[in-house]
PDB file of C-alpha atoms in Angstrom:
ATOM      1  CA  UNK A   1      51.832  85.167  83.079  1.00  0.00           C
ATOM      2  CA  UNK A   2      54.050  83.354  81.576  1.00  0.00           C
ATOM      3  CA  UNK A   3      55.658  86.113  79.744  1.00  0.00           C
ATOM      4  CA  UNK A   4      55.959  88.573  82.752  1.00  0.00           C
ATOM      5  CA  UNK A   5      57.796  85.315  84.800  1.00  0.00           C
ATOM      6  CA  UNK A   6      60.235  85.199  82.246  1.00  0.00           C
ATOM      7  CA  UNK A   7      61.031  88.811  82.156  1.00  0.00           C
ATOM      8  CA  UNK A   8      61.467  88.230  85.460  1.00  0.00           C
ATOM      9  CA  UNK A   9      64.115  85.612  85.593  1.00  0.00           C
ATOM     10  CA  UNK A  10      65.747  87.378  82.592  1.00  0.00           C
ATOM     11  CA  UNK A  11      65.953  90.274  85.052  1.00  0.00           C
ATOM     12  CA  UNK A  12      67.150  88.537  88.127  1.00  0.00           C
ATOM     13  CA  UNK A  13      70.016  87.181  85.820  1.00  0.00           C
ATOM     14  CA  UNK A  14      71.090  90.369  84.755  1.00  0.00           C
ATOM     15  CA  UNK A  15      71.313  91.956  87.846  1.00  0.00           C
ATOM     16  CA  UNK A  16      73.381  89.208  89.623  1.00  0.00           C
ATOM     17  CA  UNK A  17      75.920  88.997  86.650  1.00  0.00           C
ATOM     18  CA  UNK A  18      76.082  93.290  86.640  1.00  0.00           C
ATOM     19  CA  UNK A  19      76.618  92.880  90.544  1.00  0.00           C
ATOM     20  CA  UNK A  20      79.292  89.767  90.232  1.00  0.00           C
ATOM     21  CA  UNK A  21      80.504  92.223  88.028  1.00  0.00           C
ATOM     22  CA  UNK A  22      80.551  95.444  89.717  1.00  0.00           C
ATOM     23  CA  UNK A  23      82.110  93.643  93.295  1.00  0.00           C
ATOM     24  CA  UNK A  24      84.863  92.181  91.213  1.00  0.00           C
ATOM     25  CA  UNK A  25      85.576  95.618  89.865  1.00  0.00           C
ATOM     26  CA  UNK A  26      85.347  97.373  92.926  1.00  0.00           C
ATOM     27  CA  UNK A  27      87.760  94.659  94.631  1.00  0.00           C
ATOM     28  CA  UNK A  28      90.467  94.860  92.041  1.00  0.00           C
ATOM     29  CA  UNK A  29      90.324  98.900  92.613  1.00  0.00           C
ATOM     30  CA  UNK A  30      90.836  98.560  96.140  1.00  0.00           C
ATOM     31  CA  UNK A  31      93.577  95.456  95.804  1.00  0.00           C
ATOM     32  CA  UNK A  32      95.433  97.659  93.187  1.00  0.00           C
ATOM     33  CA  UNK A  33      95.491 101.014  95.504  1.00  0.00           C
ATOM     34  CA  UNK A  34      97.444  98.559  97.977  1.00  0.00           C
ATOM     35  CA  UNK A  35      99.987  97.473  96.020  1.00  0.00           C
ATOM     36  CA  UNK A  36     100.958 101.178  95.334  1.00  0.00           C
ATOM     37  CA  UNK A  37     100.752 101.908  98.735  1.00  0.00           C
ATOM     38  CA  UNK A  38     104.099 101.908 100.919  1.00  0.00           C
ATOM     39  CA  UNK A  39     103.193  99.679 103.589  1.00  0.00           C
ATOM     40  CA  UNK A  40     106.254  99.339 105.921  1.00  0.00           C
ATOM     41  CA  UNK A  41     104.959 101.752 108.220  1.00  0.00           C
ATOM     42  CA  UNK A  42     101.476 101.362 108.153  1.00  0.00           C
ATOM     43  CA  UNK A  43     100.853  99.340 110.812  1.00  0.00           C
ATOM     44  CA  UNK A  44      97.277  99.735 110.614  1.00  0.00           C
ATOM     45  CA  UNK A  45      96.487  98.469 107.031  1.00  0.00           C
ATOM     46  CA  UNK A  46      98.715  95.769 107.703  1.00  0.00           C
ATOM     47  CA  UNK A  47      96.710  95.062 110.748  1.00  0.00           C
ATOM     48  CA  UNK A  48      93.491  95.452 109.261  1.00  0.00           C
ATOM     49  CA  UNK A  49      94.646  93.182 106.052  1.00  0.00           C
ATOM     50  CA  UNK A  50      95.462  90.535 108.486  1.00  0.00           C
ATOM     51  CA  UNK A  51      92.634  90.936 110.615  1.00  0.00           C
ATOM     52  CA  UNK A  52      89.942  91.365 107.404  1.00  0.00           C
ATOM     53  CA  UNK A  53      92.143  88.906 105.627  1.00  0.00           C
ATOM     54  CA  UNK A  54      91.978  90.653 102.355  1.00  0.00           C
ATOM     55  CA  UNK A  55      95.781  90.349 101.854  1.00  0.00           C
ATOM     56  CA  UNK A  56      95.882  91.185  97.898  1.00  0.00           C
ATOM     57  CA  UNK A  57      99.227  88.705  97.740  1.00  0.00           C
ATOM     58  CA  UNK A  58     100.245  85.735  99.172  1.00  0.00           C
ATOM     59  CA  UNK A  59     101.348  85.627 102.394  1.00  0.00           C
ATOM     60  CA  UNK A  60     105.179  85.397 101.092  1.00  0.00           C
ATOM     61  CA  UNK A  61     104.762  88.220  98.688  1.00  0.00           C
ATOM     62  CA  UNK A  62     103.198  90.349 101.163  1.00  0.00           C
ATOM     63  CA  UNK A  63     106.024  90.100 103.886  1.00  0.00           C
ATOM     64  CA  UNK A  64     108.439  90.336 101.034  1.00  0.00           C
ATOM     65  CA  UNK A  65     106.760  94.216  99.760  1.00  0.00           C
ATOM     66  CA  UNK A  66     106.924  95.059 103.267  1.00  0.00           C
ATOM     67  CA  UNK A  67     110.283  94.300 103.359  1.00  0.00           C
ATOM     68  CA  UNK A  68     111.302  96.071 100.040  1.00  0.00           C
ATOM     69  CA  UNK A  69     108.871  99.610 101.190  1.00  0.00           C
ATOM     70  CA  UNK A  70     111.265  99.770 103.953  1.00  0.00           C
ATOM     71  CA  UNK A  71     114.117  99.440 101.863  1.00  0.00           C
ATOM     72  CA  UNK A  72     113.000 101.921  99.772  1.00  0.00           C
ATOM     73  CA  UNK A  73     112.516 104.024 102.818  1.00  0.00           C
ATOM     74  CA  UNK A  74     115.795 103.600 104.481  1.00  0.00           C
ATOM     75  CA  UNK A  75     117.426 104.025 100.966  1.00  0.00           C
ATOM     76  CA  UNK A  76     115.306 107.521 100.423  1.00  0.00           C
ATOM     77  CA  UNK A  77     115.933 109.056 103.797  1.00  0.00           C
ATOM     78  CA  UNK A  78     119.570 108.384 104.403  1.00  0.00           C
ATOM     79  CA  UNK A  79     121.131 111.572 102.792  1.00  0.00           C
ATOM     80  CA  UNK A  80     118.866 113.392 105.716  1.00  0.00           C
ATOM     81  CA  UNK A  81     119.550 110.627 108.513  1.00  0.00           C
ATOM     82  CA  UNK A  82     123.146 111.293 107.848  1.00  0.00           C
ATOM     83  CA  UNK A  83     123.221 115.476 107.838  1.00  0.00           C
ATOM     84  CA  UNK A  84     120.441 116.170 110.002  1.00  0.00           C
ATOM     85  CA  UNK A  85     119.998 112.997 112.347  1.00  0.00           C
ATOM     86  CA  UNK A  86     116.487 113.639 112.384  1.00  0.00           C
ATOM     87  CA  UNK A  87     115.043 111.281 115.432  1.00  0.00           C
ATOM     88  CA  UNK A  88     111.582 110.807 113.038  1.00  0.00           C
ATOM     89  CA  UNK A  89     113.178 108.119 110.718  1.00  0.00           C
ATOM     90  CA  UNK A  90     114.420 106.205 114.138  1.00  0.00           C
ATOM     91  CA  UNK A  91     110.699 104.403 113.434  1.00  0.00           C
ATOM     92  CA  UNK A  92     111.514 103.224 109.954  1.00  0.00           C
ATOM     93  CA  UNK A  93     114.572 101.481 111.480  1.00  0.00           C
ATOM     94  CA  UNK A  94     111.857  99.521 113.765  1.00  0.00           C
ATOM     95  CA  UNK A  95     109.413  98.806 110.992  1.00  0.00           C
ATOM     96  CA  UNK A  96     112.315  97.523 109.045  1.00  0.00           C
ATOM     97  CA  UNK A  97     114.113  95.490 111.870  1.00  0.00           C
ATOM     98  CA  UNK A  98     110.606  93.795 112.238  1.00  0.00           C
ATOM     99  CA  UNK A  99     110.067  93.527 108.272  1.00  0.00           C
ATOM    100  CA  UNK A 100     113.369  91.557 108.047  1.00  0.00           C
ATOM    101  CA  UNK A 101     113.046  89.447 110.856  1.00  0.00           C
ATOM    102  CA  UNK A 102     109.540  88.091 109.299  1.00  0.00           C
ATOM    103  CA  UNK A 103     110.915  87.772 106.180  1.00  0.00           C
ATOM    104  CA  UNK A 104     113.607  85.855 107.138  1.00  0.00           C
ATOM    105  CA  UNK A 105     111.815  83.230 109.412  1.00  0.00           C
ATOM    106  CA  UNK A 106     109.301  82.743 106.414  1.00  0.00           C
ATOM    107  CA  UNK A 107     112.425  82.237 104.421  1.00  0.00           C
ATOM    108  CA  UNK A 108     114.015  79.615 106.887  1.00  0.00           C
ATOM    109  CA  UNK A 109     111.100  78.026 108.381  1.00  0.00           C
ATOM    110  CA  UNK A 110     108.560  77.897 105.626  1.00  0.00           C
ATOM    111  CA  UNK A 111     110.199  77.833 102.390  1.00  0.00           C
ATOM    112  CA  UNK A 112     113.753  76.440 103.846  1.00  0.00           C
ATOM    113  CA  UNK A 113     115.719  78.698 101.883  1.00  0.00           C
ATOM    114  CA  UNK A 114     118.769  79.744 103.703  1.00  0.00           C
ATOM    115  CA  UNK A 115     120.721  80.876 100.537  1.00  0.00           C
ATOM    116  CA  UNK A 116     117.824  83.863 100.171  1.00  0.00           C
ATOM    117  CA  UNK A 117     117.231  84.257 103.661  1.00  0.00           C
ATOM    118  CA  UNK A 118     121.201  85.227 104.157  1.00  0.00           C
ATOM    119  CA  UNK A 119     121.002  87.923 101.136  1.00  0.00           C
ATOM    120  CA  UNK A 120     117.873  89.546 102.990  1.00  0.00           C
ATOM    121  CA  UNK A 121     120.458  89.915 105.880  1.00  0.00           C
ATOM    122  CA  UNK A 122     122.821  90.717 103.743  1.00  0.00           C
ATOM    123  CA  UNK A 123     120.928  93.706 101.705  1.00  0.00           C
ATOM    124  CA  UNK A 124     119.250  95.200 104.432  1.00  0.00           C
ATOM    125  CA  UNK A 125     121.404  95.942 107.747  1.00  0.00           C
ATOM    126  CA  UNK A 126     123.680  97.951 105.014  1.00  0.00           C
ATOM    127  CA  UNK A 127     120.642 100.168 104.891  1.00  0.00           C
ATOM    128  CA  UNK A 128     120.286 100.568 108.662  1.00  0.00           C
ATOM    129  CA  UNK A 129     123.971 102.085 109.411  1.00  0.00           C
ATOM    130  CA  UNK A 130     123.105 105.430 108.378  1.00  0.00           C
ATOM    131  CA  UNK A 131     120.653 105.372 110.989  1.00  0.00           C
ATOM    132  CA  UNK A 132     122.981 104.074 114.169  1.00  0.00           C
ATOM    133  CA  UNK A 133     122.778 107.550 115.684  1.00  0.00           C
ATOM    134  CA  UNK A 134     118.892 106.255 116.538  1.00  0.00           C
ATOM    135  CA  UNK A 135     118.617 104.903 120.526  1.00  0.00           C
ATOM    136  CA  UNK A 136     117.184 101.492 119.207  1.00  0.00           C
ATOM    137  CA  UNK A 137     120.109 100.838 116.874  1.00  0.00           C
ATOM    138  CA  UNK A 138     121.891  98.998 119.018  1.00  0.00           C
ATOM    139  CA  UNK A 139     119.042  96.932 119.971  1.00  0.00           C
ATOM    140  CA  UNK A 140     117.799  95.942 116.745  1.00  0.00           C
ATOM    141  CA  UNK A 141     120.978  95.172 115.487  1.00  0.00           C
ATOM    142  CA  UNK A 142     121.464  92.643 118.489  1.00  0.00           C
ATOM    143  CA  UNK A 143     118.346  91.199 117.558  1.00  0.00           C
ATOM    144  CA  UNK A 144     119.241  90.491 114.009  1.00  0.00           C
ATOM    145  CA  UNK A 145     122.559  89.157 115.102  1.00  0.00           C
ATOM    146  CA  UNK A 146     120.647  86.952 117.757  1.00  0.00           C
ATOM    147  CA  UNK A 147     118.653  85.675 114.630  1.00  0.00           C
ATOM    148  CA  UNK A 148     121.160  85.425 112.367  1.00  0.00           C
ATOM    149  CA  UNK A 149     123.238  82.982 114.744  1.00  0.00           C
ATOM    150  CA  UNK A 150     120.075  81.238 115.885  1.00  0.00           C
ATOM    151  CA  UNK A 151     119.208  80.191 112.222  1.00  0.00           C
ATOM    152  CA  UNK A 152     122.673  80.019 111.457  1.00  0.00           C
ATOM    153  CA  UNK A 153     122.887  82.149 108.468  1.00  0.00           C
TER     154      UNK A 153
END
């Protein structure tokens, strides 16, 4: 009796370890596959990784890759904003009004960093001009003017 017991507990052992095991693997698969991902658009995952709260960074590093997919997707579809004017990248100009905004409150009002805060501003609304022929230009650069005086930056 004694002997099956202990097989038994030797068993049990293994299997939780292997299954520890197995969920950490399967989480660090599914955490790396997000950080490849571009996320500024995805307003779904971002959603869902809110909502689930299985952000794979801190909350500062995640606003901050949002931030820097948009860049990268202002930066990689300005040649064709500025021949064809195609009205499809007007929603990356959105996604990346409201990427900078957060950023930059989490900047000011959490980390009280001004200095960085003012860069963001400064590195980003370069990256929006080639898209002022978009009907929410306007708009979104009022808003990060209305910011930008509000936190006086």
């Amino acid at each position: 009796m004694k002997k099956y017991l202990k097989l038994i507990v030797i068993s049990s052992v293994v299997l939780v370890v292997a299954g520890v095991l197995w969920g950490a693997y399967i989480y660090k698969i599914s955490h790396d596959e997000i950080a490849k991902v571009n996320i500024c658009q995805d307003d779904e995952l971002v959603a869902s990784l809110i909502d689930k709260n299985i952000n794979p960074f801190s909350k500062f590093k995640f606003i901050k890759k949002r931030n820097s997919d948009c860049n990268a997707l202002l930066i990689s579809n300005k040649d064709d904003a500025i021949k064809f004017k195609k009205q499809e990248y007007c929603s990356i100009l959105d996604s990346s009004t409201t990427s900078i905004i957060l950023l930059v409150n989490t900047y000011v009002h959490e980390m009280y960093d001004r200095e960085s805060a003012s860069k963001e501003f400064k590195n980003t609304t370069p990256l929006m001009t080639p898209y002022d022929y978009c009907p929410q230009y306007v708009d979104n650069m009022l808003k990060l003017i209305q910011l930008k005086k509000r936190l006086g930056l």
